Amino acid sequence: MKLKVNGYWMNVRENGQGRPVLLIHGYPLNSRLWKPQLEGLPDVARLIAPDLRGHGDSEALPGPYSMDLLADDCAALLDELSITEPVVVNGLSMGGYVAMAFARRYPERLAALVLTATRAGADSEAGKASRDQAAQQTREQGLDSIVESMLPKLLAPAHFKTRPDLVTEARAIMRNTSLDGVLGDLMAMKSRPDSTPSLAQIKVPARILFGSEDQIIPLSEARAMLAVLPDAGLNVIPEAGHLPNLEQPQPYNQLLGGFIQSLA
């Protein structure tokens, strides 16, 4: 379905009933990423997966974007859905940056936090330069150049070689992103603040989910977040890369579903 959120049309996938769980995708992805969770956990929670602005079937708007802006979009979505109770927020990769911004800006709306394949720290100077290079590459060579350069890093190395269906699915998800969305994401990630200090202020339960073979964000970043979160646990999913929910949906769903049920 599509809803008018913060002045633009946001596409949202929803399934299930019970405690609301907001699923926030990463870059350059969309809500289709969460299909295994939407189909696998409807008896556990009310799962809500938006396409962020410029992604999937949501309206494409020019930047600048910021993590605070994307978090505000998510809060406005909850308003449109008339959800007033605190929600579980699960963000993957860039979605984790948005989830941390949501936790910082709307602590009263947060029931629990799940951080999947993400980090708390800001970009290094080298990382910022890499964002600029990716933006220039996208302008000059188009979205497919970004998709094909990222694909081998998103999945566990073995999966990229032996699971063509998974590669095809990841490619299709990434291709459904607008130029505005890609450029907006890159500049938002480049300018995002260090969320480490704010993690220490989170007063709700948290869970960190990571693939054992993540080639984009090292496991050390998960341990760094675990060290500062007051009430958190870490689960490492074997034979999974940067998209553990898509690569290993059954163990991922068991971990996520178990965490959600533990909140009751």
Short mmCIF file of C-alpha atoms in Angstrom, two decimals:
data_model
loop_
_atom_site.label_atom_id
_atom_site.label_comp_id
_atom_site.label_asym_id
_atom_site.label_seq_id
_atom_site.Cartn_x
_atom_site.Cartn_y
_atom_site.Cartn_z
CA MET A 1 0.00 0.00 0.00
CA LYS A 2 1.01 3.63 -0.39
CA LEU A 3 0.58 6.34 2.21
CA LYS A 4 1.27 10.08 2.11
CA VAL A 5 4.13 10.58 4.56
CA ASN A 6 5.99 13.84 5.12
CA GLY A 7 4.74 15.19 1.81
CA TYR A 8 5.55 12.19 -0.42
CA TRP A 9 4.07 8.80 -1.25
CA MET A 10 5.68 5.99 0.73
CA ASN A 11 5.19 2.37 -0.24
CA VAL A 12 4.77 -0.03 2.69
CA ARG A 13 4.57 -3.82 2.99
CA GLU A 14 2.75 -5.13 6.03
CA ASN A 15 1.83 -8.54 7.42
CA GLY A 16 1.00 -10.18 10.71
CA GLN A 17 -0.55 -9.08 13.97
CA GLY A 18 0.57 -8.25 17.47
CA ARG A 19 3.44 -6.06 18.58
CA PRO A 20 4.44 -3.59 15.81
CA VAL A 21 7.90 -4.21 14.36
CA LEU A 22 9.37 -1.67 11.94
CA LEU A 23 11.81 -3.19 9.42
CA ILE A 24 14.14 -0.61 7.84
CA HIS A 25 16.14 -1.67 4.80
CA GLY A 26 19.65 -0.59 3.84
CA TYR A 27 21.34 0.97 0.82
CA PRO A 28 20.60 0.61 -2.07
CA LEU A 29 17.78 -1.78 -1.19
CA ASN A 30 14.06 -1.71 -0.42
CA SER A 31 11.36 -3.47 1.58
CA ARG A 32 11.51 -6.55 -0.66
CA LEU A 33 14.61 -7.39 1.36
CA TRP A 34 12.33 -8.32 4.26
CA LYS A 35 10.13 -10.79 2.37
CA PRO A 36 11.42 -13.82 4.37
CA GLN A 37 10.48 -12.06 7.61
CA LEU A 38 7.12 -10.77 6.36
CA GLU A 39 6.22 -14.30 5.29
CA GLY A 40 7.91 -16.15 8.16
CA LEU A 41 6.92 -14.19 11.27
CA PRO A 42 3.27 -13.06 10.87
CA ASP A 43 2.24 -15.03 13.96
CA VAL A 44 4.86 -13.28 16.06
CA ALA A 45 4.33 -9.60 15.30
CA ARG A 46 2.80 -6.95 13.08
CA LEU A 47 5.61 -6.48 10.59
CA ILE A 48 5.85 -3.12 8.81
CA ALA A 49 8.46 -2.68 6.07
CA PRO A 50 8.59 0.70 4.30
CA ASP A 51 10.43 1.65 1.14
CA LEU A 52 12.48 4.66 2.17
CA ARG A 53 12.15 7.74 -0.04
CA GLY A 54 13.61 7.10 -3.48
CA HIS A 55 13.63 3.32 -2.97
CA GLY A 56 11.41 0.57 -4.31
CA ASP A 57 7.94 1.89 -5.08
CA SER A 58 8.17 4.98 -2.89
CA GLU A 59 8.27 8.39 -4.51
CA ALA A 60 11.73 9.57 -5.55
CA LEU A 61 12.69 12.94 -4.12
CA PRO A 62 15.95 14.84 -4.57
CA GLY A 63 18.26 15.32 -1.60
CA PRO A 64 19.66 16.28 0.69
CA TYR A 65 18.77 13.30 2.86
CA SER A 66 19.88 12.68 6.43
CA MET A 67 19.44 9.85 8.91
CA ASP A 68 17.27 12.18 11.00
CA LEU A 69 15.04 12.89 7.99
CA LEU A 70 14.62 9.18 7.23
CA ALA A 71 13.87 8.51 10.92
CA ASP A 72 11.27 11.28 10.83
CA ASP A 73 9.70 9.58 7.80
CA CYS A 74 9.43 6.36 9.80
CA ALA A 75 7.84 8.15 12.75
CA ALA A 76 5.36 9.85 10.39
CA LEU A 77 4.53 6.44 8.92
CA LEU A 78 3.63 5.15 12.39
CA ASP A 79 1.37 8.19 12.78
CA GLU A 80 -0.35 7.43 9.47
CA LEU A 81 -0.90 3.85 10.64
CA SER A 82 -2.30 5.15 13.95
CA ILE A 83 0.36 3.26 15.91
CA THR A 84 0.86 5.02 19.22
CA GLU A 85 2.37 2.21 21.28
CA PRO A 86 6.17 1.77 21.39
CA VAL A 87 7.51 -0.34 18.53
CA VAL A 88 10.43 -2.67 17.90
CA VAL A 89 12.74 -1.09 15.32
CA ASN A 90 15.03 -3.32 13.26
CA GLY A 91 17.44 -1.64 10.85
CA LEU A 92 19.86 -3.38 8.49
CA SER A 93 23.09 -1.64 7.41
CA MET A 94 22.06 1.94 6.53
CA GLY A 95 18.70 1.03 8.04
CA GLY A 96 20.60 0.57 11.28
CA TYR A 97 21.81 4.18 11.04
CA VAL A 98 18.17 5.22 10.59
CA ALA A 99 17.12 3.02 13.53
CA MET A 100 19.73 4.64 15.78
CA ALA A 101 18.52 8.09 14.71
CA PHE A 102 14.95 6.99 15.48
CA ALA A 103 16.04 5.80 18.94
CA ARG A 104 17.75 9.13 19.56
CA ARG A 105 14.86 11.29 18.33
CA TYR A 106 11.89 9.22 19.51
CA PRO A 107 12.94 7.29 22.63
CA GLU A 108 9.36 7.23 23.90
CA ARG A 109 8.26 5.35 20.76
CA LEU A 110 10.90 2.62 21.08
CA ALA A 111 10.06 -0.73 22.68
CA ALA A 112 13.27 -2.48 21.58
CA LEU A 113 16.08 -2.05 19.08
CA VAL A 114 17.50 -4.60 16.64
CA LEU A 115 20.69 -3.71 14.78
CA THR A 116 21.45 -5.97 11.82
CA ALA A 117 24.77 -5.81 9.94
CA THR A 118 25.42 -2.19 10.92
CA ARG A 119 27.78 0.02 12.90
CA ALA A 120 27.45 2.95 15.29
CA GLY A 121 30.47 4.98 14.22
CA ALA A 122 30.55 7.78 11.67
CA ASP A 123 32.42 7.51 8.37
CA SER A 124 36.18 7.96 8.46
CA GLU A 125 37.72 10.49 6.08
CA ALA A 126 38.50 7.61 3.72
CA GLY A 127 34.91 6.44 4.03
CA LYS A 128 33.59 9.90 3.18
CA ALA A 129 35.83 10.03 0.12
CA SER A 130 34.48 6.64 -0.93
CA ARG A 131 30.91 7.99 -0.71
CA ASP A 132 31.87 10.86 -3.01
CA GLN A 133 33.47 8.46 -5.47
CA ALA A 134 30.37 6.25 -5.47
CA ALA A 135 28.15 9.27 -6.11
CA GLN A 136 30.32 10.36 -9.03
CA GLN A 137 30.35 6.80 -10.39
CA THR A 138 26.55 6.66 -10.22
CA ARG A 139 26.16 9.98 -12.05
CA GLU A 140 28.58 8.99 -14.79
CA GLN A 141 27.92 5.25 -15.22
CA GLY A 142 24.44 4.71 -13.84
CA LEU A 143 22.95 2.56 -11.09
CA ASP A 144 24.06 -0.77 -12.56
CA SER A 145 27.70 0.12 -12.01
CA ILE A 146 27.01 0.43 -8.28
CA VAL A 147 24.91 -2.72 -8.21
CA GLU A 148 27.52 -4.89 -9.89
CA SER A 149 30.39 -3.54 -7.82
CA MET A 150 28.51 -4.08 -4.53
CA LEU A 151 26.94 -7.49 -5.22
CA PRO A 152 30.02 -9.65 -4.52
CA LYS A 153 30.50 -7.89 -1.18
CA LEU A 154 26.90 -8.12 0.00
CA LEU A 155 26.74 -11.90 0.17
CA ALA A 156 28.92 -14.52 1.80
CA PRO A 157 31.60 -15.46 -0.79
CA ALA A 158 30.30 -19.01 -1.17
CA HIS A 159 26.75 -17.79 -1.77
CA PHE A 160 27.85 -15.48 -4.55
CA LYS A 161 29.33 -18.47 -6.34
CA THR A 162 26.85 -21.23 -5.53
CA ARG A 163 23.44 -19.56 -5.10
CA PRO A 164 22.54 -17.82 -8.37
CA ASP A 165 18.94 -17.44 -7.20
CA LEU A 166 20.11 -15.35 -4.26
CA VAL A 167 22.37 -13.24 -6.49
CA THR A 168 19.48 -12.65 -8.88
CA GLU A 169 17.18 -11.63 -6.03
CA ALA A 170 19.70 -9.23 -4.49
CA ARG A 171 20.42 -7.69 -7.90
CA ALA A 172 16.71 -7.15 -8.60
CA ILE A 173 16.19 -5.48 -5.22
CA MET A 174 19.12 -3.13 -5.74
CA ARG A 175 18.09 -2.17 -9.27
CA ASN A 176 14.75 -0.89 -7.98
CA THR A 177 16.32 2.28 -6.55
CA SER A 178 16.16 5.75 -8.06
CA LEU A 179 19.15 7.97 -8.79
CA ASP A 180 17.83 10.43 -6.21
CA GLY A 181 17.64 7.64 -3.67
CA VAL A 182 21.21 6.47 -4.26
CA LEU A 183 22.70 9.97 -4.17
CA GLY A 184 20.58 10.95 -1.18
CA ASP A 185 21.67 7.85 0.73
CA LEU A 186 25.35 8.35 -0.02
CA MET A 187 25.41 11.92 1.22
CA ALA A 188 23.29 11.03 4.26
CA MET A 189 25.68 8.24 5.21
CA LYS A 190 28.67 10.50 4.63
CA SER A 191 27.31 13.16 6.98
CA ARG A 192 25.83 10.93 9.69
CA PRO A 193 27.03 11.46 13.26
CA ASP A 194 28.71 8.94 15.53
CA SER A 195 25.85 7.17 17.32
CA THR A 196 28.07 5.48 19.90
CA PRO A 197 27.37 8.01 22.70
CA SER A 198 23.61 7.82 22.17
CA LEU A 199 23.62 4.00 22.30
CA ALA A 200 24.71 4.20 25.90
CA GLN A 201 21.51 6.13 26.68
CA ILE A 202 19.13 3.53 25.26
CA LYS A 203 16.99 2.13 28.04
CA VAL A 204 15.19 -0.66 26.16
CA PRO A 205 16.39 -4.16 25.23
CA ALA A 206 18.56 -4.43 22.14
CA ARG A 207 19.78 -7.25 19.95
CA ILE A 208 22.63 -7.23 17.42
CA LEU A 209 22.41 -9.69 14.51
CA PHE A 210 25.43 -10.23 12.26
CA GLY A 211 26.54 -12.55 9.51
CA SER A 212 29.76 -14.40 10.24
CA GLU A 213 31.09 -13.59 6.76
CA ASP A 214 30.08 -9.94 6.44
CA GLN A 215 32.54 -8.35 4.00
CA ILE A 216 31.25 -4.78 4.39
CA ILE A 217 31.09 -4.28 8.16
CA PRO A 218 33.45 -6.33 10.35
CA LEU A 219 32.23 -8.24 13.39
CA SER A 220 34.36 -5.97 15.56
CA GLU A 221 31.78 -3.24 14.97
CA ALA A 222 29.08 -5.48 16.44
CA ARG A 223 31.19 -6.09 19.53
CA ALA A 224 31.81 -2.35 19.86
CA MET A 225 28.06 -1.68 19.92
CA LEU A 226 27.52 -4.53 22.37
CA ALA A 227 30.06 -2.95 24.72
CA VAL A 228 28.13 0.32 25.04
CA LEU A 229 24.48 -0.78 24.89
CA PRO A 230 23.17 -1.20 28.46
CA ASP A 231 20.88 -4.18 27.74
CA ALA A 232 21.93 -6.04 24.60
CA GLY A 233 22.86 -9.41 23.17
CA LEU A 234 24.78 -10.43 20.06
CA ASN A 235 24.00 -13.31 17.72
CA VAL A 236 26.35 -14.25 14.87
CA ILE A 237 24.68 -16.18 12.05
CA PRO A 238 26.97 -18.72 10.33
CA GLU A 239 27.36 -18.79 6.55
CA ALA A 240 25.85 -15.34 6.10
CA GLY A 241 27.25 -12.08 4.78
CA HIS A 242 25.87 -8.55 4.88
CA LEU A 243 22.27 -9.68 4.24
CA PRO A 244 21.82 -12.39 6.89
CA ASN A 245 18.02 -12.13 6.88
CA LEU A 246 17.98 -12.96 3.16
CA GLU A 247 20.86 -15.44 3.10
CA GLN A 248 19.85 -17.44 6.17
CA PRO A 249 16.18 -16.63 6.76
CA GLN A 250 15.35 -19.56 9.02
CA PRO A 251 17.98 -18.94 11.72
CA TYR A 252 17.50 -15.20 11.36
CA ASN A 253 13.74 -15.53 11.89
CA GLN A 254 14.28 -17.79 14.89
CA LEU A 255 16.56 -15.21 16.50
CA LEU A 256 14.40 -12.21 15.66
CA GLY A 257 11.15 -13.96 16.57
CA GLY A 258 12.59 -15.23 19.82
CA PHE A 259 13.78 -11.76 20.77
CA ILE A 260 10.40 -10.20 20.01
CA GLN A 261 8.59 -12.86 22.05
CA SER A 262 10.98 -12.38 24.95
CA LEU A 263 9.79 -8.78 25.26
CA ALA A 264 6.35 -9.88 26.41
#
